[in-house]
Amino acid sequence: MPDHMVAGSVTAPGTVPRPTSRIRSAPDPREWRPLPAVVNGHAARAGERPALSFVSYSQDSGGTWQTLTFTQVDLRARALATVLESRFPRGGRVAVLCPQGLDYGVAFLACLYAGMIAVPLFPPEDPRRTDQLAAVLADADPVCLLTVSPNTPACRDLAGGRVPVWVVDEADPRPASDWSGYQAEAAEPAYLQYTSGSTGRPNGAVITHGNLVASTRQVMEGCGLSDSTPIASWLPQFHDMGLSIGVLAPMLAGTHVALMSPLAFIQRPVRWLRLLDAHRAHFSGGPNFAYDLCVRKVPDPSGLDLSSVRVLTNGAEPVRVGTLRRFTEAFAVAGLAPDAVKPSYGLAEATVLVACNRVGQRWTELDLDSHALTTGEVRVVADGDAAAPTTTVVGCGRPVGQHVRVADPETGVEQAAGFIGELWLRGPNVAAGYWREEQRSTQLFNRTLKTTRGSDSGWLRTGDLGFLHDGEVFVLGRTKDVIIIHGANHVAGDIEDTIRQAIPEAVPGAVAAFAVPGDDAEGDRLIVMVELSSGPQSATDIDLRRRVQIAIAERHGVRPHDVKAARRGSLPRTTSGKLRRKECRERYLTDEQSSAARTDSRDDQ
């Protein structure tokens, strides 16, 4: 085996561990086994195969690879699990606060090996997010924090001396032989996935071992994964999509995943594309902004070979058809297949995946009558019919291993075909509920769907607005983001997309549309906030307000009450990069109240 395949070894920049032969005598995928038992089995059958790699750019711009084999992953996970078993009661929560890398996957797996409930989080490196992290820890009430040596002081400060901190990268491998061999039941909690909170405060979805295995098998089926399909990812491992791509899917499938940090991607997006090439990756993914960033920052794709890539998931809500087209066209010269980019739909409460376009299937586009959409009707406009304004939407593929229905969010009655409603779903991947949130869990989980055949229980309310067409799932946005003006419904995402097309000076993915109360006769008022690449002072120079008003009026038939310019990066975002419209709205109202107070003060003088 080449030296660069050895655990912890450092290779020359650009040297890449290549996938080796397939695992023989793979177990029957229908047999129930928790993930630790599967990983332990990979180590026993083909332990010298590479499992986890991390590419660091801190010392060399070309990247330095570190790799663990399945044997080494299993050994380290068993050793750390033994320590956890000896010190803490089974079922205790263990927070993982490691940075992106090999230690994160090992720490997460060790929790599962030990029968603990993992809490995947981010390390306390950004002071602006300390309060958010502290709030989650207060809710999860962990018995232990897992981190790496450099982050130990910050984690101890965060814990305030009340919770022990264990250092993953200094763990002694010798206790591995003392691991109990614990195997969890399907209904036992495996981890708490705290949602990023684009519309409200974070909640910890309780993901059971059964949810984990079922969802990961769905990912494998939907994305065509096996032990010979390499994976690459820059997505944060604490995020549901990043955890699935960067840890769960490769560990269950028995394939090799190559990781890099989100910061390395943001600094130079071409690194992700080069990683796809070098690793001969079959599968990767990212939110909408990542694809736009690659198009802007990688104008010359010459030298890249993306012909191995068969699945690049785009899991933004909603997926932008313009983004799909631009990325596919820009990198076709690098061998990217025209059907490689896959719009998909998922959420933390469903562990991760709900629907996706399968390998070899290109996404579906529909031109819908914009006026009909405001009344909740899905009316496809025929080619060449330009009589009414249209809205183009993109399908997220068919459900994978679960059922999806469209319901009236107020009554729970299943909508007839051709109408928009809230997406409800049911399947073995749906979480058990929210941690310590019985009331909210009751509101969203195990709901009863009223159909023409009677009542049907066991459904999850997703809070997402959408419809089904020819079996495909189409997502329009969050139900809470519907803006009602003069009795007509307008989806915030559609208005934002219109502005993005009309205002190229806007920062990609940095437009927020929301409603604030107007007077009784007026109803809601539409507010738009736009981050400008050249800063808010340029709004007058580019005639931002007038251009936004014209674009929205022409396409949606409404006029925004106010248009605000913001500096780049100033609007609040979730951990996955999506704008928090609720917080944008709260910020706007606060600023308006402050402005009014200052005006009143001047008037009194």
XYZ file of C-alpha atoms in Angstrom, residues 32-441:
410
model
C -30.821 -4.355 10.382
C -27.532 -3.430 11.973
C -26.586 -0.160 13.664
C -23.887 1.923 11.987
C -21.073 0.950 14.416
C -21.618 -2.725 13.615
C -21.424 -1.928 9.892
C -18.180 0.060 10.268
C -16.734 -2.678 12.476
C -17.623 -5.145 9.724
C -15.882 -3.045 7.064
C -12.758 -3.032 9.229
C -12.876 -6.808 9.640
C -13.354 -7.564 5.936
C -11.314 -4.878 4.189
C -9.715 -2.801 6.884
C -6.799 -1.478 4.837
C -9.044 0.359 2.431
C -9.007 4.163 2.885
C -12.051 5.484 4.706
C -11.602 9.121 5.744
C -9.273 11.690 4.217
C -8.869 15.364 5.025
C -7.134 17.858 2.766
C -5.591 20.791 4.626
C -4.527 24.016 2.907
C -3.094 25.707 5.995
C 0.543 24.845 5.232
C 0.512 24.394 1.479
C -1.821 25.964 -1.094
C -1.768 22.715 -3.068
C -3.269 20.797 -0.156
C -1.860 18.165 2.190
C -3.703 14.850 2.575
C -4.205 12.857 5.774
C -5.977 9.503 5.641
C -7.450 6.900 7.974
C -8.265 3.355 6.850
C -11.412 1.576 8.012
C -9.319 -0.356 10.516
C -7.954 2.869 11.970
C -11.358 4.572 12.087
C -12.816 1.565 13.890
C -9.828 1.339 16.274
C -9.987 5.021 17.249
C -13.772 4.978 17.607
C -13.669 1.876 19.833
C -10.921 3.360 21.985
C -12.769 6.610 22.584
C -16.046 4.731 23.090
C -14.415 2.666 25.819
C -13.439 5.848 27.655
C -16.968 7.249 27.340
C -18.506 3.975 28.547
C -16.275 3.912 31.606
C -17.055 7.474 32.687
C -20.605 8.343 31.683
C -24.003 6.628 31.785
C -25.252 5.155 28.534
C -27.712 7.466 26.799
C -25.980 10.632 27.976
C -25.556 13.425 25.465
C -22.023 14.040 24.210
C -21.376 17.271 22.296
C -18.937 17.051 19.381
C -17.162 20.394 18.963
C -14.275 19.337 16.743
C -13.220 21.329 13.685
C -13.788 19.903 10.217
C -11.552 16.889 9.710
C -10.759 13.295 10.624
C -11.371 13.768 14.342
C -14.954 14.878 13.788
C -16.003 11.603 12.167
C -14.133 9.535 14.765
C -15.708 11.464 17.661
C -19.211 11.150 16.239
C -18.825 7.409 15.623
C -17.380 6.893 19.106
C -20.573 8.285 20.626
C -22.627 5.747 18.672
C -20.239 2.909 19.577
C -20.654 3.795 23.261
C -24.449 4.105 23.176
C -24.265 7.831 23.862
C -26.410 10.439 22.108
C -24.113 12.524 19.915
C -24.753 16.255 19.540
C -22.894 17.415 16.399
C -21.969 21.090 16.765
C -19.362 23.566 15.592
C -16.211 24.459 17.569
C -16.216 27.683 19.629
C -13.973 29.602 17.235
C -16.263 32.488 16.277
C -17.181 34.827 19.181
C -20.277 35.976 17.274
C -21.775 32.486 17.575
C -20.873 31.757 21.186
C -24.360 32.633 22.463
C -25.969 30.302 19.929
C -23.625 27.487 20.905
C -24.215 28.078 24.619
C -27.991 27.979 24.112
C -27.807 24.641 22.301
C -25.569 23.162 25.010
C -27.980 24.355 27.676
C -30.794 22.572 25.864
C -28.888 19.341 25.161
C -27.337 19.214 28.667
C -24.331 17.085 27.632
C -22.307 14.952 30.030
C -19.110 15.596 28.071
C -17.640 17.787 25.321
C -15.379 16.264 22.654
C -12.883 18.512 20.908
C -9.235 18.731 19.772
C -6.222 20.058 21.674
C -6.141 23.652 20.308
C -9.819 24.180 21.139
C -9.670 22.802 24.683
C -9.404 26.170 26.519
C -12.327 27.666 24.568
C -14.487 24.588 25.242
C -13.661 24.695 28.955
C -14.630 28.356 29.067
C -17.851 27.549 27.231
C -18.665 24.763 29.700
C -17.811 26.991 32.641
C -16.102 24.098 34.403
C -19.422 22.259 34.775
C -18.889 19.702 31.976
C -15.706 17.678 31.394
C -13.865 18.215 28.100
C -12.237 15.229 26.393
C -9.562 15.682 23.751
C -10.110 13.402 20.754
C -6.731 13.775 19.053
C -4.882 12.723 22.210
C -6.969 9.618 22.914
C -4.967 6.471 23.691
C -5.811 3.689 21.170
C -4.973 0.884 23.628
C -8.401 0.733 25.358
C -10.024 -0.236 22.010
C -9.893 -3.926 22.928
C -12.015 -3.216 26.016
C -14.969 -1.836 24.047
C -18.196 -3.487 25.183
C -19.423 -4.264 21.669
C -22.676 -2.464 22.437
C -25.275 -2.559 19.644
C -28.174 -0.139 19.852
C -31.779 -0.957 19.072
C -33.381 0.839 16.120
C -35.635 2.977 18.341
C -32.799 4.304 20.521
C -31.693 7.912 19.943
C -28.404 8.139 18.028
C -27.924 11.903 17.880
C -29.624 15.291 18.169
C -29.563 17.280 14.928
C -30.059 20.917 15.811
C -31.735 22.733 12.953
C -30.127 25.852 11.567
C -33.236 27.869 12.325
C -33.987 29.849 9.148
C -37.466 30.683 10.460
C -37.151 30.345 14.210
C -34.983 29.272 17.112
C -32.971 26.047 16.748
C -34.570 22.761 17.792
C -32.882 19.415 18.345
C -34.426 16.725 16.157
C -34.054 13.317 17.816
C -32.549 11.000 15.185
C -32.784 7.341 16.175
C -30.403 4.609 15.049
C -33.217 3.337 12.836
C -33.674 6.805 11.311
C -29.932 7.061 10.681
C -29.637 3.743 8.847
C -32.889 4.170 6.917
C -32.017 7.682 5.765
C -28.465 6.759 4.790
C -29.728 3.822 2.756
C -32.108 6.239 1.046
C -29.136 8.487 0.215
C -27.269 5.476 -1.160
C -30.241 4.472 -3.300
C -31.062 7.955 -4.533
C -27.453 8.895 -5.330
C -26.270 5.531 -6.634
C -23.663 4.944 -3.913
C -21.682 1.794 -3.288
C -18.299 0.896 -1.838
C -16.656 1.897 -5.129
C -18.148 5.383 -5.500
C -15.805 7.938 -3.857
C -17.320 10.952 -2.094
C -15.952 14.472 -1.600
C -17.311 17.219 0.658
C -16.566 20.657 2.076
C -19.904 20.958 3.874
C -19.780 21.496 7.666
C -19.914 18.105 9.353
C -22.237 19.382 12.096
C -24.892 20.260 9.499
C -27.397 17.556 8.493
C -26.315 17.486 4.835
C -22.612 17.701 5.713
C -22.910 14.938 8.311
C -24.669 12.689 5.811
C -22.201 13.244 2.967
C -19.073 13.514 5.111
C -19.633 10.737 7.677
C -22.810 8.652 7.502
C -23.023 7.745 3.795
C -19.357 6.782 3.328
C -19.269 4.815 6.590
C -22.413 2.832 5.784
C -21.510 2.289 2.126
C -17.903 1.444 2.921
C -16.491 3.984 0.495
C -13.727 6.597 0.691
C -14.639 10.211 1.476
C -12.255 13.143 1.005
C -13.028 16.224 3.112
C -11.941 19.842 3.089
C -13.019 22.749 5.287
C -15.814 25.192 4.411
C -13.357 28.067 4.826
C -10.966 26.510 2.300
C -13.844 26.338 -0.164
C -15.008 29.914 0.433
C -11.458 31.224 0.052
C -10.889 29.395 -3.232
C -13.915 27.552 -4.672
C -11.707 25.914 -7.306
C -10.304 23.723 -4.514
C -13.608 21.845 -4.310
C -13.607 21.246 -8.061
C -9.994 20.100 -7.972
C -10.852 17.741 -5.126
C -13.676 16.249 -7.193
C -11.193 15.733 -10.008
C -8.292 14.379 -7.947
C -10.460 12.025 -5.868
C -12.446 10.920 -8.944
C -15.501 11.636 -6.838
C -18.883 10.219 -7.785
C -20.876 12.208 -5.216
C -20.756 15.618 -3.551
C -23.067 18.548 -2.989
C -23.755 21.986 -1.623
C -26.391 24.714 -1.290
C -27.357 27.027 -4.118
C -24.806 29.744 -3.363
C -21.872 27.315 -3.732
C -22.620 26.704 -7.396
C -23.010 30.414 -8.129
C -19.735 31.068 -6.310
C -17.913 28.527 -8.476
C -19.229 30.130 -11.656
C -18.079 33.577 -10.526
C -14.722 32.598 -9.066
C -13.619 29.898 -11.539
C -13.884 31.571 -14.943
C -11.409 29.171 -16.560
C -12.193 25.471 -15.903
C -9.421 24.260 -18.212
C -7.316 21.593 -16.568
C -10.264 20.209 -14.591
C -11.684 16.755 -15.295
C -15.142 16.389 -13.757
C -16.188 13.410 -15.870
C -16.289 11.091 -12.826
C -18.933 13.189 -11.082
C -22.420 11.715 -11.369
C -24.236 13.400 -8.465
C -23.890 16.973 -7.202
C -26.850 17.598 -4.947
C -28.269 21.091 -4.656
C -30.306 21.225 -1.489
C -31.231 24.907 -1.220
C -34.847 25.892 -0.561
C -35.900 26.481 -3.230
C -33.360 25.452 -5.854
C -32.754 28.159 -8.472
C -33.038 27.011 -12.073
C -30.687 29.776 -13.216
C -28.017 28.418 -10.904
C -28.392 24.914 -12.310
C -28.100 26.137 -15.872
C -25.126 28.434 -15.276
C -23.077 25.853 -13.398
C -23.821 23.048 -15.848
C -22.960 25.212 -18.852
C -19.823 26.683 -17.254
C -18.247 23.312 -16.465
C -19.426 21.264 -19.419
C -16.006 21.911 -20.957
C -14.475 20.117 -17.948
C -16.474 16.990 -18.719
C -19.325 17.619 -16.272
C -22.328 15.575 -17.370
C -25.423 17.649 -18.210
C -27.431 15.658 -15.636
C -24.837 15.654 -12.843
C -26.306 18.542 -10.824
C -29.259 17.150 -8.876
C -31.882 19.371 -7.259
C -32.934 17.676 -4.046
C -35.124 18.259 -1.030
C -34.524 17.364 2.579
C -34.713 18.617 6.155
C -33.247 17.765 9.543
C -36.566 16.414 10.810
C -36.369 13.775 8.060
C -32.733 13.038 9.049
C -31.699 14.554 5.719
C -33.047 13.364 2.351
C -36.654 13.376 1.145
C -36.463 13.495 -2.651
C -33.815 13.738 -5.360
C -33.204 13.260 -9.060
C -31.649 9.855 -9.705
C -28.357 9.171 -11.498
C -28.709 9.853 -15.218
C -31.858 11.961 -14.767
C -31.791 15.671 -15.596
C -33.894 18.057 -13.558
C -37.429 19.033 -14.586
C -38.412 22.644 -15.267
C -41.995 23.911 -15.293
C -43.250 27.315 -16.450
C -46.228 28.191 -14.260
C -48.842 30.906 -14.599
C -47.737 33.520 -12.051
C -51.240 34.837 -11.457
C -52.600 31.331 -10.795
C -49.834 30.758 -8.255
C -51.123 33.635 -6.134
C -54.362 31.686 -5.639
C -52.567 28.404 -4.905
C -53.182 26.783 -8.283
C -50.522 25.038 -10.361
C -51.191 25.895 -14.001
C -48.456 24.849 -16.443
C -48.024 27.298 -19.320
C -47.615 25.704 -22.718
C -44.537 26.479 -24.795
C -44.973 29.658 -26.788
C -47.871 30.936 -24.692
C -46.718 34.390 -23.601
C -50.143 35.751 -22.698
C -49.468 35.762 -18.950
C -46.327 36.244 -16.832
C -44.726 32.957 -15.852
C -42.669 31.632 -12.966
C -40.145 28.878 -13.687
C -39.778 26.253 -10.978
C -37.498 23.236 -10.812
C -38.339 19.757 -9.569
C -36.448 18.088 -6.732
C -37.045 14.588 -8.079
C -39.118 11.768 -6.674
C -39.314 10.736 -3.020
C -36.758 8.144 -1.912
C -38.061 5.398 0.389
C -40.868 7.507 1.859
C -44.239 9.076 1.044
C -44.914 12.752 0.343
C -48.336 14.400 0.253
C -49.624 17.968 -0.112
C -51.979 19.219 2.607
C -53.863 22.351 3.506
C -51.722 23.718 6.381
C -54.804 24.987 8.237
C -57.078 21.927 8.037
C -54.734 19.000 7.320
C -56.878 17.998 4.340
C -54.978 16.506 1.408
C -54.940 18.889 -1.532
C -56.245 17.842 -4.913
C -53.721 17.435 -7.719
C -52.742 20.771 -9.241
C -52.855 22.788 -6.023
C -50.177 24.117 -3.695
C -50.044 23.276 -0.029
C -47.761 22.204 2.791
C -45.570 19.188 2.112
C -46.209 16.338 4.553
C -44.139 13.176 4.639
C -43.984 9.770 6.263
C -41.179 7.214 6.318
C -38.639 5.340 8.452
C -36.281 8.335 8.248
C -38.592 10.764 10.071
C -37.173 11.821 13.450
C -38.779 10.817 16.721
C -39.538 14.458 17.599
C -37.729 17.416 19.146
C -35.554 17.024 22.210
C -37.452 18.177 25.307
C -40.079 19.896 23.151
C -43.198 17.801 23.659
C -45.635 20.541 22.663
C -43.823 21.488 19.455
C -43.251 17.831 18.606
